[in-house]
mmCIF file of C-alpha atoms in Angstrom:
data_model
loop_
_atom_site.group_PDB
_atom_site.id
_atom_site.type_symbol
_atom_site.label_atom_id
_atom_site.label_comp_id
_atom_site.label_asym_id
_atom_site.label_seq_id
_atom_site.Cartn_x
_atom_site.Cartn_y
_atom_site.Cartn_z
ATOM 1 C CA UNK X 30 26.073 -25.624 -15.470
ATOM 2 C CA UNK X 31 23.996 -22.762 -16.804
ATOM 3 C CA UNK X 32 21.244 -21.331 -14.384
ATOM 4 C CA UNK X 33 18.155 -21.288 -15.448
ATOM 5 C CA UNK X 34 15.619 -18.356 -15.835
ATOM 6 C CA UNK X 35 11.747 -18.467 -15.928
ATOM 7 C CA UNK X 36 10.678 -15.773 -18.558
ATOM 8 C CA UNK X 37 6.831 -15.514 -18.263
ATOM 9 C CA UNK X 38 5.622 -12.799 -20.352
ATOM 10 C CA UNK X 39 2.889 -10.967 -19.919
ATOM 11 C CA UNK X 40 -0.298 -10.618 -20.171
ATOM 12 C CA UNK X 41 -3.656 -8.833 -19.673
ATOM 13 C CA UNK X 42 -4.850 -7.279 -16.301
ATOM 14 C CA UNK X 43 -7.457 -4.651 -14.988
ATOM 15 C CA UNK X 44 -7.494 -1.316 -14.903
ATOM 16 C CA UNK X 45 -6.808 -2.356 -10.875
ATOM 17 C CA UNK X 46 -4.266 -4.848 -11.116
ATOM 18 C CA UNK X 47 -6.695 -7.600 -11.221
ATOM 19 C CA UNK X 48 -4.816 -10.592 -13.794
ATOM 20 C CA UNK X 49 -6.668 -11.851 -15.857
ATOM 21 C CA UNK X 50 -7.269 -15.636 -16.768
ATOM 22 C CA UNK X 51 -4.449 -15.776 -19.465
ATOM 23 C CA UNK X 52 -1.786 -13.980 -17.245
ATOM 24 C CA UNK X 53 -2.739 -16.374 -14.134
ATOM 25 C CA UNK X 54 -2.174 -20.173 -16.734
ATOM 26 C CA UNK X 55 1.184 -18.783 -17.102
ATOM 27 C CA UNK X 56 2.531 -17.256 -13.686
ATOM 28 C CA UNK X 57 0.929 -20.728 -12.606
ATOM 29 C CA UNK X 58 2.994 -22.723 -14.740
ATOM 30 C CA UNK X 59 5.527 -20.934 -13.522
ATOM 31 C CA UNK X 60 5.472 -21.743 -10.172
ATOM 32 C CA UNK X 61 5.076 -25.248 -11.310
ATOM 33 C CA UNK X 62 8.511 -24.688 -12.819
ATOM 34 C CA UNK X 63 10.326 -22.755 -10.101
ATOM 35 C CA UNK X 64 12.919 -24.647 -7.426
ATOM 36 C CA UNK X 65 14.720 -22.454 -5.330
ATOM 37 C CA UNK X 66 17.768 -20.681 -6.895
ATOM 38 C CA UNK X 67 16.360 -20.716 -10.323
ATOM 39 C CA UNK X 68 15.737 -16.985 -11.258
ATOM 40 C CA UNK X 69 11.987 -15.911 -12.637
ATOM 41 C CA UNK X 70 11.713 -12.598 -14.773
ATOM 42 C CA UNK X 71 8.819 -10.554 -15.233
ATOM 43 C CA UNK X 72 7.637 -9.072 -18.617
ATOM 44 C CA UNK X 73 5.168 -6.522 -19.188
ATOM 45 C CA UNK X 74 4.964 -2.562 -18.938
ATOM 46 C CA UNK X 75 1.824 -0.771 -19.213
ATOM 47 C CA UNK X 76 -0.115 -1.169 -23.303
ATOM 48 C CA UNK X 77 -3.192 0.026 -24.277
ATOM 49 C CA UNK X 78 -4.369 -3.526 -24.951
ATOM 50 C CA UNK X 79 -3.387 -5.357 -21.950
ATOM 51 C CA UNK X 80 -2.856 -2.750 -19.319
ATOM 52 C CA UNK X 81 -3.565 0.969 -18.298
ATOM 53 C CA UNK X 82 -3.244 0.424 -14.239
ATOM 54 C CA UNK X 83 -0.856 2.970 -12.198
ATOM 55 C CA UNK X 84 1.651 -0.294 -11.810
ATOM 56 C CA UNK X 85 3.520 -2.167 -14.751
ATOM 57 C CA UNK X 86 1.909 -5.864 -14.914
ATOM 58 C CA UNK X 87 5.394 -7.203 -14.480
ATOM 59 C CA UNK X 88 4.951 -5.795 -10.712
ATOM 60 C CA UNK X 89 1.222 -7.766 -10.415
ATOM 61 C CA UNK X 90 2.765 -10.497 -11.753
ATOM 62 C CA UNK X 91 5.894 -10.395 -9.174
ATOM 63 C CA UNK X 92 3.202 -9.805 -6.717
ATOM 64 C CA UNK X 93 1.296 -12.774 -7.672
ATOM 65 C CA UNK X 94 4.588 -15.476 -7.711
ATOM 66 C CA UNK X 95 5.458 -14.109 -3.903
ATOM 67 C CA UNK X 96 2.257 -15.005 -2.829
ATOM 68 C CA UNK X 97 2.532 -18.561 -4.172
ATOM 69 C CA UNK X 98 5.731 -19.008 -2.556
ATOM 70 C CA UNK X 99 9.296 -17.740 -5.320
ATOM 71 C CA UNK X 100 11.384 -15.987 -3.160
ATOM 72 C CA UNK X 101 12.296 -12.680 -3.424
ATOM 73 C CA UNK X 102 15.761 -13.066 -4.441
ATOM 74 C CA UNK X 103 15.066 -14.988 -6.984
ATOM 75 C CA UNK X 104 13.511 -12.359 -9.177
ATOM 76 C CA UNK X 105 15.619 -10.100 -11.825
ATOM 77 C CA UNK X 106 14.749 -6.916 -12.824
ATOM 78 C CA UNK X 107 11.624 -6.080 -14.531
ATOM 79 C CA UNK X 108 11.338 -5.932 -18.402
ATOM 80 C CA UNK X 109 9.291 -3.254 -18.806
ATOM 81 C CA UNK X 110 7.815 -4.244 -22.098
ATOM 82 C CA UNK X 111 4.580 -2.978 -24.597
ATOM 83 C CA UNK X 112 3.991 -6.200 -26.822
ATOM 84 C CA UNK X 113 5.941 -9.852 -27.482
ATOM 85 C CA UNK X 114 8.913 -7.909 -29.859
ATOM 86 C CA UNK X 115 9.596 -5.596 -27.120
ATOM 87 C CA UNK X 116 9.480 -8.634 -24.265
ATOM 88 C CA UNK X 117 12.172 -10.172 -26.323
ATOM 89 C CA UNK X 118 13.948 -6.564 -26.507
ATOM 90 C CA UNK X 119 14.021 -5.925 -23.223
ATOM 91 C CA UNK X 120 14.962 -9.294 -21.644
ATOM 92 C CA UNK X 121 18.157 -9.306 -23.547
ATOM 93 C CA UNK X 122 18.494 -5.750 -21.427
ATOM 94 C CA UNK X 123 18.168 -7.558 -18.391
ATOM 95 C CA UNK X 124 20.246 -10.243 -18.979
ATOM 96 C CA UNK X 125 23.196 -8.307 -20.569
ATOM 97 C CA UNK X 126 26.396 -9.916 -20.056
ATOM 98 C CA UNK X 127 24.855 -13.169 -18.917
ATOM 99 C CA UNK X 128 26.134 -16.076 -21.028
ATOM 100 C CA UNK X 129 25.880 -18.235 -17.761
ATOM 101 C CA UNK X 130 21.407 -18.663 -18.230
ATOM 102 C CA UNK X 131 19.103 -20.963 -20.118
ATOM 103 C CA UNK X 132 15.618 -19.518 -20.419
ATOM 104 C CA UNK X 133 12.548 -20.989 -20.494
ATOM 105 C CA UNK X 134 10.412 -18.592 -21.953
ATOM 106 C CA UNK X 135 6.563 -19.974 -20.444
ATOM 107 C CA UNK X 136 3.924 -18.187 -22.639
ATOM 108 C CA UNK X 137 0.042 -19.015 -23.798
ATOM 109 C CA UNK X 138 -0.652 -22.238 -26.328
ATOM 110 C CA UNK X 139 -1.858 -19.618 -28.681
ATOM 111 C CA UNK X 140 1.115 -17.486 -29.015
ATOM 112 C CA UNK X 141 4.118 -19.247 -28.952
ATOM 113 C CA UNK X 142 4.807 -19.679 -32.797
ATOM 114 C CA UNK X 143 5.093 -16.085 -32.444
ATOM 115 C CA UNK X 144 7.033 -15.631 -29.573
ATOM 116 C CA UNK X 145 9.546 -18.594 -30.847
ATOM 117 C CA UNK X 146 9.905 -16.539 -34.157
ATOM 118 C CA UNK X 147 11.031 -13.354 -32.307
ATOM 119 C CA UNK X 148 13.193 -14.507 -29.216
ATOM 120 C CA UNK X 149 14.736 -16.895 -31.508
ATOM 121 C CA UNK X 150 16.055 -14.037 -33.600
ATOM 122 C CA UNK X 151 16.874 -11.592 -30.758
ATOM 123 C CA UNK X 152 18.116 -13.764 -28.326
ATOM 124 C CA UNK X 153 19.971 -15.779 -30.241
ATOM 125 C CA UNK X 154 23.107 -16.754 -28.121
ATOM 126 C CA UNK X 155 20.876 -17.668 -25.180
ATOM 127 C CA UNK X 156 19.935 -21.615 -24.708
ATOM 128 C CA UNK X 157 15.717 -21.279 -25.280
ATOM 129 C CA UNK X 158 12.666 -24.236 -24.321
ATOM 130 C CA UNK X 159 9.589 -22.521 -25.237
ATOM 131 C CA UNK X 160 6.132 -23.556 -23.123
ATOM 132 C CA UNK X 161 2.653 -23.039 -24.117
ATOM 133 C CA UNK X 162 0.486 -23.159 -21.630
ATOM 134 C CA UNK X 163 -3.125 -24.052 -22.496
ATOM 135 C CA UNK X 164 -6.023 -21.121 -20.443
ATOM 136 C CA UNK X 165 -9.043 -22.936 -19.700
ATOM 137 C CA UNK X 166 -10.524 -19.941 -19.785
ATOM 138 C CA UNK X 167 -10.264 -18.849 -22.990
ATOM 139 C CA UNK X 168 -12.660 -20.548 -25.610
ATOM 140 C CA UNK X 169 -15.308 -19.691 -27.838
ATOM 141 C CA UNK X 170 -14.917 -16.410 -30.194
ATOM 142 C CA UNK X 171 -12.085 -15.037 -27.437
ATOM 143 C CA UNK X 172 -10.296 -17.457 -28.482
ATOM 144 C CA UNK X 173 -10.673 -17.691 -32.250
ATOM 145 C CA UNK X 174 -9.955 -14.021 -32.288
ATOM 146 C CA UNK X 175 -6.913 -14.254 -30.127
ATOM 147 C CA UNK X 176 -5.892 -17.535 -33.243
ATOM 148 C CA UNK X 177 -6.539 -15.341 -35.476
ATOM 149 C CA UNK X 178 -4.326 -12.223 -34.029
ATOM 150 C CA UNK X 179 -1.679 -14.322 -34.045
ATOM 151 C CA UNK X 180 -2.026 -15.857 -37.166
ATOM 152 C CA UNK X 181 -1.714 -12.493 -38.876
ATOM 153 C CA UNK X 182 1.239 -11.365 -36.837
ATOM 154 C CA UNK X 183 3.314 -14.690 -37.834
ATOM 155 C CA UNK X 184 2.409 -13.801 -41.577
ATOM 156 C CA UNK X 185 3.389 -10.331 -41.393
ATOM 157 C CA UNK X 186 6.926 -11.416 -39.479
ATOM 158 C CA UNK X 187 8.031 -14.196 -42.247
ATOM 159 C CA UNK X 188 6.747 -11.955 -44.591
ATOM 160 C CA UNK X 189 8.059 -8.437 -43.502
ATOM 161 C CA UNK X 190 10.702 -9.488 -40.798
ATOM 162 C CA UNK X 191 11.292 -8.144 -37.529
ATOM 163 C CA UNK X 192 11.467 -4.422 -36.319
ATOM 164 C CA UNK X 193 13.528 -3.552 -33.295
#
């Protein structure tokens, strides 16, 4: 039987760590997900649009998930990503050689047509359930805009492919 991996990508924090809204609804989830012995891995470098603190938010993530209770050894490596292409980029990286995983890639409501339109390209030999997870949170213009953001990324990916 294949183990299975919780892929949360990432999302915004502060300029001190702090997550924001959108990052917490899917480490959340995540821990709503996680048994003991299944594996969680951690997406997100540093990006001008979602993160310019001294630590990668794949570490504030981690950080968050230990305090609500994944163990330690049940993290992989970091993928030190800057935006959803380069997620999907770098957790085939991490999980080189691995044909023994199924992922469940746990991402917002909002973006998972894209994110299903990349990782099913470069991660195709890899077993995939993609989540959405709905933020609360977000509403109003933020979240129009964010509909929007993605809206034009699908269009440019069917329309332009991918780049990696």
């Amino acid at each position: 039987m294949k183990k299975e991996v919780l892929v949360v990508l990432g999302g915004p924090n502060s300029v001190l760590g702090e997550l924001s809204a959108i990052s917490k609804s899917r480490l959340n989830h995540c821990v709503l997900l996680y048994r003991e012995g299944k594996q969680v891995l951690c997406t997100g470098g540093w990006g001008e649009g979602f993160n310019t603190s001294e630590a990668p938010h794949a570490f504030y993530a981690k950080q968050y998930l230990l305090r609500k209770g994944v163990k330690e050894d049940d993290f992989l490596a970091f993928a030190l990503s800057k935006h959803t292409v380069d997620d999907a980029v770098k957790v085939k990286e991490v999980l080189y050689n691995r044909e023994d995983v199924s992922l469940k890639i746990i991402t917002s409501d909002f973006h998972v047509r894209r994110v299903k339109l990349i990782f099913n390209e470069i991660l195709s030999a890899y077993d995939m359930d993609f989540i959405g997870v709905s933020c609360q949170e977000l509403s109003g213009e933020a979240l129009e805009k964010r509909l929007a953001h993605e809206k034009k990324a699908v269009e440019e990916i069917q329309k332009k492919g991918l780049y990696y």
